[in-house]
Coordinates of C-alpha atoms (C1' of nucleotides) in Angstrom, one line a residue:
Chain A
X1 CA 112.5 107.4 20.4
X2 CA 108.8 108.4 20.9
X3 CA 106.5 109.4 17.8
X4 CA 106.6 113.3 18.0
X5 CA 103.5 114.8 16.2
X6 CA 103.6 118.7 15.2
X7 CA 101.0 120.8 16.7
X8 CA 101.9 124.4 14.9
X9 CA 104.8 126.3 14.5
X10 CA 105.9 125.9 17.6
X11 CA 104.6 123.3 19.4
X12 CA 104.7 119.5 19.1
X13 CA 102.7 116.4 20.6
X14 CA 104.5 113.5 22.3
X15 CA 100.9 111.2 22.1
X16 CA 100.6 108.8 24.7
X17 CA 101.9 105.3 24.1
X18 CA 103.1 102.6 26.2
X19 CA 102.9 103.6 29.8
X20 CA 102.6 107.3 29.3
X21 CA 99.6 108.4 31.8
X22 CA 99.6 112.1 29.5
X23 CA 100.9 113.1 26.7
X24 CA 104.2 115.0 26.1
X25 CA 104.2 118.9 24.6
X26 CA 107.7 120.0 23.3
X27 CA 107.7 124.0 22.3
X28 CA 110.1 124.5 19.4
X29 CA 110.7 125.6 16.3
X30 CA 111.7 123.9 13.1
X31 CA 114.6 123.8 13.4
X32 CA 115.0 123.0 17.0
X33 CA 112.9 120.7 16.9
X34 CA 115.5 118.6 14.0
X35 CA 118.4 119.3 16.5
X36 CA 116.8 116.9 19.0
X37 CA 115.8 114.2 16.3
X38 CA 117.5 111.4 18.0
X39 CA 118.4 113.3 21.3
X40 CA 117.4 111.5 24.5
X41 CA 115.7 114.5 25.9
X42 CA 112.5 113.8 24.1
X43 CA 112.7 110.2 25.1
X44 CA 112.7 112.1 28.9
X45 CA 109.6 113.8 27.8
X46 CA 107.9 110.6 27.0
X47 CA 109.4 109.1 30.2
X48 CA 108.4 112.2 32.9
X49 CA 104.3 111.5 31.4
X50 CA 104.5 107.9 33.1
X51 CA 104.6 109.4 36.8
X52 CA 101.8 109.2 39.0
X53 CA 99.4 112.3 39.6
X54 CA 101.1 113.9 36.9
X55 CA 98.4 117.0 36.0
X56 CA 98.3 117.8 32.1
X57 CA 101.2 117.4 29.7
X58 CA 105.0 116.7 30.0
X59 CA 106.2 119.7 28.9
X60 CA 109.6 120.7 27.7
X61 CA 110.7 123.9 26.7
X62 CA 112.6 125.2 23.5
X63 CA 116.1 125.0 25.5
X64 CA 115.1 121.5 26.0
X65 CA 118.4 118.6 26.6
X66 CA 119.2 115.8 28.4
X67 CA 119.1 115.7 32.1
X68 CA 119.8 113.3 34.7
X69 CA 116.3 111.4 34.6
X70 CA 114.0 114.5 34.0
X71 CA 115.0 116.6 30.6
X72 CA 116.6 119.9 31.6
X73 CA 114.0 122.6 30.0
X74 CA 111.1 120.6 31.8
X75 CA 108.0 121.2 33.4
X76 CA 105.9 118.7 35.3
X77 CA 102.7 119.7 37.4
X78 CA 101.6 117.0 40.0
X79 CA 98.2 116.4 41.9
X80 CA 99.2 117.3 45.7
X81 CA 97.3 114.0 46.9
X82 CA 98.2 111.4 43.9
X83 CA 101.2 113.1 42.3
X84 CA 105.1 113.2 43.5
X85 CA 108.2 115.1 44.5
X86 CA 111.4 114.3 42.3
X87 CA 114.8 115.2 42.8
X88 CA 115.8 114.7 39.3
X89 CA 112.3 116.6 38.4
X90 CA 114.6 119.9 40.0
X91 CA 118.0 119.1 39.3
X92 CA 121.2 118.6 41.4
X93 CA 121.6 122.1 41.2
X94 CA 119.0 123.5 43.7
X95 CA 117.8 126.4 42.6
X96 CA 120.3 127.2 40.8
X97 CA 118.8 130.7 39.6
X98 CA 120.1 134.1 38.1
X99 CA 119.5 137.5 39.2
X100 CA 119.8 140.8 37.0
X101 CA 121.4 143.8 38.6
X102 CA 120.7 147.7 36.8
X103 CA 123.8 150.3 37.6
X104 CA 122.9 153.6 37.1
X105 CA 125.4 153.7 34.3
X106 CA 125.5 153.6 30.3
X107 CA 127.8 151.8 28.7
X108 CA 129.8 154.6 27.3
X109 CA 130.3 155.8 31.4
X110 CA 131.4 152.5 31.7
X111 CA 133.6 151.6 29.1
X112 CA 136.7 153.2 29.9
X113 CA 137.2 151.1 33.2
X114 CA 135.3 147.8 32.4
X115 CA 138.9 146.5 32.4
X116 CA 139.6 147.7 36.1
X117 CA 135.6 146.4 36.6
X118 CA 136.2 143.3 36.1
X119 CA 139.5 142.9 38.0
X120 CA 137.5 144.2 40.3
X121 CA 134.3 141.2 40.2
X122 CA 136.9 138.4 39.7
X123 CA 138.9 139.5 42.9
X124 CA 135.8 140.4 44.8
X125 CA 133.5 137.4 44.4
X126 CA 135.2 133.5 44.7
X127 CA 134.8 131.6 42.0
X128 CA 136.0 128.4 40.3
X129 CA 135.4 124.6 41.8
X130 CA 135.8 123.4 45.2
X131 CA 138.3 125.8 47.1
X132 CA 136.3 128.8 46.2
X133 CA 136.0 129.6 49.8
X134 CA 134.0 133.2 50.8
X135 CA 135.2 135.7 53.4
X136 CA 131.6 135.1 55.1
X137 CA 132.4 133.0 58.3
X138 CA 129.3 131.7 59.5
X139 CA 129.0 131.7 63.4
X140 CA 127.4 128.3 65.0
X141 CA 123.9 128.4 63.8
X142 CA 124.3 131.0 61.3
X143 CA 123.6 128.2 58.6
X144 CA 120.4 127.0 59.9
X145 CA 119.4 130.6 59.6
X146 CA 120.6 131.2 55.9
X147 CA 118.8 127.7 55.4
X148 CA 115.3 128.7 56.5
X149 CA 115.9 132.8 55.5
X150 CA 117.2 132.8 52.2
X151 CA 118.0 136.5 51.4
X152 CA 116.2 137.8 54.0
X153 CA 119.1 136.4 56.3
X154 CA 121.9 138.0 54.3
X155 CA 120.0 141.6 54.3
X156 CA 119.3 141.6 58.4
X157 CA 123.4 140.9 57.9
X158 CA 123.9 143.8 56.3
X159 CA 124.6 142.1 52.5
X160 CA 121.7 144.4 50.1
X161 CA 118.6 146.3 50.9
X162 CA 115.7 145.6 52.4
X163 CA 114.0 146.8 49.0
X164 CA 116.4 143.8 47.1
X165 CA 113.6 141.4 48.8
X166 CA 110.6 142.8 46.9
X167 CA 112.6 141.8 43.6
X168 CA 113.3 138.2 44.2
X169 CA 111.0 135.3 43.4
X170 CA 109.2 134.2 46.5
X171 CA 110.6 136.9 48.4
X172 CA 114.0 135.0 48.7
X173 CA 112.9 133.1 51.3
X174 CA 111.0 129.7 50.6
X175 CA 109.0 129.2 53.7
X176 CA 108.9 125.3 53.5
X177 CA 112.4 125.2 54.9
X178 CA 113.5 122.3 57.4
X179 CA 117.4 122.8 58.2
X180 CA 116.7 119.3 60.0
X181 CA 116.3 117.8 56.3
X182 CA 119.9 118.6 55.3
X183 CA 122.6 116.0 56.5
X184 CA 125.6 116.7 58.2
X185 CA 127.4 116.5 55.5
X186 CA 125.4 119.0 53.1
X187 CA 126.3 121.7 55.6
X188 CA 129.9 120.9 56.0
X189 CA 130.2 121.3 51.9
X190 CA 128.2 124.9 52.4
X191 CA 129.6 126.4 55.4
X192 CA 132.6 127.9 53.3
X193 CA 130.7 128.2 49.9
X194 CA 128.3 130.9 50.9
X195 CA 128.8 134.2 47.9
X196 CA 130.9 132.0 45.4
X197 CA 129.7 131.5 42.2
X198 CA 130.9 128.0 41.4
X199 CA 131.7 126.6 38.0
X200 CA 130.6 125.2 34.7
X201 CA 127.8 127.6 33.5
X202 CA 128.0 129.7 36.3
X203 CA 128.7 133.6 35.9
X204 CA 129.1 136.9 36.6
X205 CA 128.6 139.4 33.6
X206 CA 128.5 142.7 33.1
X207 CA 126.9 143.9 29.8
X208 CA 124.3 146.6 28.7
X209 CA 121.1 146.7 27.3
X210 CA 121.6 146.4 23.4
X211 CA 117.9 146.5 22.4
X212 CA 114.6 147.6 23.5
X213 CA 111.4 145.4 23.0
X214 CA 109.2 146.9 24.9
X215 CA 110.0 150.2 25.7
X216 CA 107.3 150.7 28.7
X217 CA 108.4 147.6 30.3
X218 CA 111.8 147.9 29.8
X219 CA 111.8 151.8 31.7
X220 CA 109.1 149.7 34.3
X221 CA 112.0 147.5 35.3
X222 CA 114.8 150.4 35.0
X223 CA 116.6 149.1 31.3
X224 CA 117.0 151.8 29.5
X225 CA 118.8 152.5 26.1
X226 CA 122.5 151.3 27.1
X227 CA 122.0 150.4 30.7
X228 CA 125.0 149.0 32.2
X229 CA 123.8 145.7 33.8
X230 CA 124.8 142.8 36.2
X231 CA 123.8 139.6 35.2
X232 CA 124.8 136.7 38.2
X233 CA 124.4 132.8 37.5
X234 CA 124.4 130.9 40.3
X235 CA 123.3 128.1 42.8
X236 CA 123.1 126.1 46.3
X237 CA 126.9 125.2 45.4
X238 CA 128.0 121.8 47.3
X239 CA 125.3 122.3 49.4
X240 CA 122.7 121.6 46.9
X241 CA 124.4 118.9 45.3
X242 CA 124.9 117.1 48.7
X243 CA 121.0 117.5 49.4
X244 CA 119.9 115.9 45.6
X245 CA 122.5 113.1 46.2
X246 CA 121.6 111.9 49.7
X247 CA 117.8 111.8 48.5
X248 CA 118.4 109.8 45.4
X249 CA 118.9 107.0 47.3
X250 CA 116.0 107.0 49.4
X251 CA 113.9 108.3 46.7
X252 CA 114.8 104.8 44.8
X253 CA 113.5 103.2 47.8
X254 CA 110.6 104.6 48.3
X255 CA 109.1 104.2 44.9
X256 CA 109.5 100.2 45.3
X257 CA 107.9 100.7 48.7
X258 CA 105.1 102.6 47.5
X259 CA 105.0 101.1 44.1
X260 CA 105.8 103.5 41.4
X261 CA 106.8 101.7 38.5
X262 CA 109.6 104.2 36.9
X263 CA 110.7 103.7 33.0
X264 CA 114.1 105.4 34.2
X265 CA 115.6 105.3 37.7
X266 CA 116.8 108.7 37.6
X267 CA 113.0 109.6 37.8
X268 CA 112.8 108.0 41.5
X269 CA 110.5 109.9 42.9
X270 CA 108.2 110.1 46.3
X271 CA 104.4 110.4 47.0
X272 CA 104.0 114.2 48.0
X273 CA 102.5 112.7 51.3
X274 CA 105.0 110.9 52.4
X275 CA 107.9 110.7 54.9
X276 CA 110.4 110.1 52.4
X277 CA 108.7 112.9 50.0
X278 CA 108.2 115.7 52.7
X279 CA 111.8 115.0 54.2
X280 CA 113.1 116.1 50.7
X281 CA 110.8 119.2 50.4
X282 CA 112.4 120.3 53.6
X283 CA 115.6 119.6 52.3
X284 CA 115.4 120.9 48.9
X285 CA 113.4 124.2 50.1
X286 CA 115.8 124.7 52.3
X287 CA 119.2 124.4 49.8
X288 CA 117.1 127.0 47.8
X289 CA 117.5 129.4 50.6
X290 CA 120.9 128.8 50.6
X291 CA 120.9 130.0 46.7
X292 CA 118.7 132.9 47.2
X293 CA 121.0 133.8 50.2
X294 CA 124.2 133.1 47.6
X295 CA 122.7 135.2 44.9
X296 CA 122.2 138.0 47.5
X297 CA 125.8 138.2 49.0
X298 CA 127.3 137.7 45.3
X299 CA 125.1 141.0 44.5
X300 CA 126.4 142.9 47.5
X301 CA 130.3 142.1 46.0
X302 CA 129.1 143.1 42.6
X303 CA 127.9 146.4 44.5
X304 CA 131.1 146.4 46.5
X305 CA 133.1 146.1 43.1
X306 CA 131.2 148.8 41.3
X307 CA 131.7 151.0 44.3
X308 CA 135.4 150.6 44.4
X309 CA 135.6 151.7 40.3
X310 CA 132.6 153.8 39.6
X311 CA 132.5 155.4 43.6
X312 CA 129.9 154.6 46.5
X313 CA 126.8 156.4 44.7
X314 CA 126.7 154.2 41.9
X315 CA 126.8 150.8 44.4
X316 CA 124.3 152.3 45.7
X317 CA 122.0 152.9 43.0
X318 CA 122.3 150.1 41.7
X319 CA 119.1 148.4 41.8
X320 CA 117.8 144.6 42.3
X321 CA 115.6 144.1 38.5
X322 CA 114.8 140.8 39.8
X323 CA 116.1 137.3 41.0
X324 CA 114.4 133.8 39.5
X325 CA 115.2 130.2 40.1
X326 CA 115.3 128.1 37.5
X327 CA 115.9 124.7 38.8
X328 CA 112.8 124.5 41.8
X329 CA 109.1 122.6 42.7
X330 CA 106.7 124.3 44.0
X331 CA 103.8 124.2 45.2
X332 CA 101.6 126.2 43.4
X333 CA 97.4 127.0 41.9
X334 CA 96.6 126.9 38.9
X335 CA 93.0 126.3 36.5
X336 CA 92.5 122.7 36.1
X337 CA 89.5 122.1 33.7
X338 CA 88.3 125.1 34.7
X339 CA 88.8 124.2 38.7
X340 CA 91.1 126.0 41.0
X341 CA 93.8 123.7 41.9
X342 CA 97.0 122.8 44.2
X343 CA 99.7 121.4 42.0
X344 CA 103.7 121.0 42.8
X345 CA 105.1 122.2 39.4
X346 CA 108.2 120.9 38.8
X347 CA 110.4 123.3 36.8
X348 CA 114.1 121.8 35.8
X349 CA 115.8 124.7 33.6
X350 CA 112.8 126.3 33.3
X351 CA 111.7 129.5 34.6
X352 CA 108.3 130.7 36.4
X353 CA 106.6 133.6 34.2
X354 CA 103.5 134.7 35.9
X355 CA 101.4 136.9 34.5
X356 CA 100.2 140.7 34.8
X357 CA 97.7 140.6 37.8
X358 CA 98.8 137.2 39.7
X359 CA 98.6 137.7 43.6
X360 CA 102.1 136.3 44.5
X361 CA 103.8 139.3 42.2
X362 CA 105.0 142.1 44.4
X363 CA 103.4 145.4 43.6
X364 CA 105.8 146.9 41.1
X365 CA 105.3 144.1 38.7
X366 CA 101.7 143.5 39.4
X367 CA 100.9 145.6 35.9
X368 CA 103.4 144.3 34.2
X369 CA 104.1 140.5 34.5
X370 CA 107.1 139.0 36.6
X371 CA 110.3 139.6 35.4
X372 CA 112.3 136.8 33.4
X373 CA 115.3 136.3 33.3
X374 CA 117.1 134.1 30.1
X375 CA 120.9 134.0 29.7
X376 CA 122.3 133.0 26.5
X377 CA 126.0 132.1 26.1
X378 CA 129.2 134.9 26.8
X379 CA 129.8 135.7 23.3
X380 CA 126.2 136.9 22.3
X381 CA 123.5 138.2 24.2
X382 CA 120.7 137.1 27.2
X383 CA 116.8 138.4 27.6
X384 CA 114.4 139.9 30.0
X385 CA 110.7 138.7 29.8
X386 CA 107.6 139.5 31.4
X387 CA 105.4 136.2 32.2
X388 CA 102.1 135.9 30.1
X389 CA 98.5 134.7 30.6
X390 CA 99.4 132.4 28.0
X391 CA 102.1 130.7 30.4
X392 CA 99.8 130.7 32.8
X393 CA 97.4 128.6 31.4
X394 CA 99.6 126.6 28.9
X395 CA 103.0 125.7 30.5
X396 CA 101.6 126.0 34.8
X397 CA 103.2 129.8 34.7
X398 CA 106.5 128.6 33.0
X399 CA 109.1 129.8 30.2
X400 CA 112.6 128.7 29.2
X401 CA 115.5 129.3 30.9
X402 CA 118.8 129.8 28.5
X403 CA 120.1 129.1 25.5
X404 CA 120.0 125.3 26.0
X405 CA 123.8 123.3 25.0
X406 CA 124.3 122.2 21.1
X407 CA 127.4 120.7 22.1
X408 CA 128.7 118.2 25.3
X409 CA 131.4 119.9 26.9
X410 CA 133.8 116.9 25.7
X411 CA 133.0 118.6 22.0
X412 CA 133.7 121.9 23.0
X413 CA 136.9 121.8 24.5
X414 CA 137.9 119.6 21.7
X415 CA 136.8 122.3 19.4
X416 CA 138.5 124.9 21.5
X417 CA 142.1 123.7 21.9
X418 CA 143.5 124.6 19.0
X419 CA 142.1 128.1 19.7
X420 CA 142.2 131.2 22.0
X421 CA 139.2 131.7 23.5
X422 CA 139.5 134.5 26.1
X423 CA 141.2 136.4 22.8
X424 CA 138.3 135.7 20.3
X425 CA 136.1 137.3 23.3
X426 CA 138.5 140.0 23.6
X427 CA 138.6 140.5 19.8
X428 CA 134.2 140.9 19.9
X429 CA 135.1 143.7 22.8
X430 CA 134.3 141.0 25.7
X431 CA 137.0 140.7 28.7
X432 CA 136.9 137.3 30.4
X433 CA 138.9 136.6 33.8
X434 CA 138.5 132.7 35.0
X435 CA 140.0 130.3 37.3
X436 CA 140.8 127.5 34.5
X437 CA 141.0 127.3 30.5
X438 CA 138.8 124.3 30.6
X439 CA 135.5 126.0 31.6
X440 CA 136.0 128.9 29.4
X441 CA 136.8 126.3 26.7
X442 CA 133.6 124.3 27.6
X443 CA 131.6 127.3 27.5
X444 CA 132.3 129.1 24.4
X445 CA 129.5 130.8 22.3
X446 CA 129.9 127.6 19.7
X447 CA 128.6 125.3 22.6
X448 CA 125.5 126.9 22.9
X449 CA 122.3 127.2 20.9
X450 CA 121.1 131.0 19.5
X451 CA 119.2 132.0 22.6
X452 CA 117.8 134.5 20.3
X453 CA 115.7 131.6 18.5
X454 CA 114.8 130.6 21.8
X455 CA 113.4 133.4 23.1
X456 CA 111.3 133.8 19.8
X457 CA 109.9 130.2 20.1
X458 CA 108.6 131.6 23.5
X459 CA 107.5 134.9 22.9
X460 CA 105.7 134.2 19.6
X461 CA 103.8 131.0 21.5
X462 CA 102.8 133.1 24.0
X463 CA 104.1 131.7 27.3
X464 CA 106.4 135.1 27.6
X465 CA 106.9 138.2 26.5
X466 CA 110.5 139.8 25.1
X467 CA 111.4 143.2 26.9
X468 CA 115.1 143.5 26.4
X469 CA 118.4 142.4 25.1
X470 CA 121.3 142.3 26.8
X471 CA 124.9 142.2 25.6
X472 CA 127.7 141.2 27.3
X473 CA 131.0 142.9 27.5
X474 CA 132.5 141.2 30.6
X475 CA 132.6 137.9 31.7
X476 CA 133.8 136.4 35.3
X477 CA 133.5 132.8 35.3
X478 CA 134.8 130.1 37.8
Chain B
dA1 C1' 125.7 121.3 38.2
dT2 C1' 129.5 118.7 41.6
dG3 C1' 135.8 118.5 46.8
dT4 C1' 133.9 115.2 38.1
dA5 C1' 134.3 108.2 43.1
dC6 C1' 134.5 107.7 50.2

DNA sequence: ATGTAC
């Protein structure tokens, strides 16, 4: 365990020691910061600083826990001709992301049929492991398309507006795409994946908007007071996990080729420059297409669903708030010692939270910061930010991403058994449909840390600012 | 997170 150092209230100092080429910064509270006393996440922290070209701290945000090699609730930045690419520095879960939908609803329209609603979702969209197979048949080709469109290939299908696009980070289309990068195999495990949510944390929630931070914003961005919402959690599926798999490997090889010394070798890693570390950009960019384009059809059954309860004009008012990733590199400028510069930020369970005035915004969020998304756990309640200047010069233009786990799912389902969960939910006025007990057991409220405490850590350091709360009143989960 | 090991 590394020497931790406190900063302020909410920040603390990993210092450099042993091999560390930077020091670490942690964001945190108190009290979070005594939950991970002992916790190998900040060991991570410690351990991300040793990688080459790595540009200012290690950072980890308040949701911070261990990951496979890089902490999940990480940032790393890296020089673009000294610094690397890292699977484990995005996650096996490429860009697994969540996107916020606004019905034109309040809760008390929608209360008498949330019951037939959520029938409705849970027959609608696939979810659950494996088998979740979608009704979208993709013709020959079709997936090299959704691999270097993203969204943009499910809209010219017909799945969303063209106005969706606007509202979806990058555009939903990462342009770095090489379908060529993805192996055989990767696209076998997608072709029948494409508009399923998957499992584990993974979600589709209705809920409203309980609470108003900041009222301008909030109307900017269409929650108003009681706002029935959408909220979908989900990834590249199979897909992505193929693509971080089939790179570990080669990743492991190519740091003893190019002599990376790594503490951990889950941090394998690549030169940016490199064969080995450009094959896996075109690989990973291209799985996060696949999410974006995932995301986008699992809105269009959510639309579909709302259609088929509430009638045609409220699917089609419903509006796109916005789509993030949360598990992504890119590259990316940003002010180093006062210089302009090209980094790849590496952001594992972390979200991007540009501020009011960057370029890359599109123009409805120009005056107001990028939308940011934070789901908490299904019992309580999930967030919408608005990026900061402070993010942008602190934390490379990053926030947190969720609630962050107090408990390994071994814990919770022990915890669970003797309980009902789905009836608990349903007791607090939250329906739940899902494939299998086990997930629901693994992610009840108890397994989770307040996201509330969270989101305060972030907004009162700066690096975002709170707009809304959101509560949740059904669940669909796989 | 993940056809929880090809």
């Amino acid at each position: 365990m590394p020497q931790v150092e406190r900063i302020d209230d909410y920040r603390w100092r990993i210092p450099r020691q042993g091999g560390m080429r930077t020091e670490g910064l942690i964001f945190a509270d108190e009290q979070l910061m005594r939950d991970l006393e002992g916790d190998q996440a900040v060991q991570q922290v410690a351990n991300v600083a040793h990688l080459p070209g790595i540009v200012g701290p290690a950072i980890a945000m308040p949701d911070i826990h261990w990951g496979y090699g890089f902490p999940i609730g990480g940032v790393a930045a890296f020089d673009e001709a000294e610094g690397v690419v890292s699977p484990g520095g995005v996650g096996y879960d490429i860009n697994c992301g969540v996107r916020l939908l606004a019905t034109p609803l309040t809760l008390g329209e929608a209360r008498p049929r949330l019951r037939q609603l959520v029938d409705a979702l849970y027959a609608t969209i696939p979810s659950g492991l494996g088998a979740s197979r979608s009704d979208v048949r993709l013709a020959r080709g079709d997936l090299d398309q959704v691999l270097r469109l993203g969204a943009r290939w499910a809209v010219e299908q017909g799945y969303g507006d063209p106005a969706d696009l606007e509202a979806i980070e990058g555009n939903g289309t990462l342009p770095d795409a090489d379908p060529d990068c993805v192996s055989d195999r990767a696209k076998e495990r997608g072709k029948s994946q494409l508009g399923t949510v998957g499992s584990g944390n993974h979600f589709v929630e209705v809920g409203y908007v309980a609470e108003r931070h900041d009222e301008r914003v909030a109307d900017r961005l269409g929650l108003g007071p009681a706002t029935v919402t959408v909220f979908i959690h989900s990834g590249s599926r199979g897909l992505g996990y193929q693509v971080c798999d089939d790179h570990l490997d080669l990743m492991l090889r190519a740091a003893a080729k190019y002599g990376i010394a790594l503490p951990d070798k889950q941090l394998c890693c690549a030169p940016l420059g490199s064969p080995e570390g450009k094959r896996y950009w075109g690989a990973m960019n291209a799985a996060a297409n696949y999410a974006f384009a995932n995301r986008q059809l699992m809105a269009h059954y959510a639309r579909r669903a709302l259609g088929t309860v509430f009638g045609e004009d409220t699917a089609r008012r419903t509006r796109l708030v916005y789509d993030v990733c949360h598990n992504i590199a890119k590259h990316e400028t940003h002010e180093v010692s006062g210089a302009r510069t090209r980094l790849c930020v590496h952001r594992k369970g972390a979200t991007r939270a540009f501020p009011p005035g960057h370029p890359e915004l599109a123009p409805q969020f120009r005056d107001i910061g990028q939308p940011v998304l934070i789901p908490g756990d299904m019992g309580r309640y999930s967030y919408v930010l608005v990026g900061t200047a402070g993010a942008f010069t602190e934390t490379f233009g990053s926030s947190c991403h969720g609630a962050g786990r107090r408990l390994s799912r071994h814990k919770a389902k022990q915890l669970a058994r003797p309980r009902n969960i789905p009836m608990e939910l349903e007791a607090q006025g939250i329906l739940i449909r899902a494939a299998t007990r086990a997930t629901v057991d693994e992610e009840m409220p108890e397994a989770y840390k307040d996201v509330a405490r969270v989101v305060d850590v972030v907004d009162r350091a700066g690096i975002g600012k709170k707009v809304a709360q959101l509560k949740p009143v059904a669940v669909v989960k796989g």
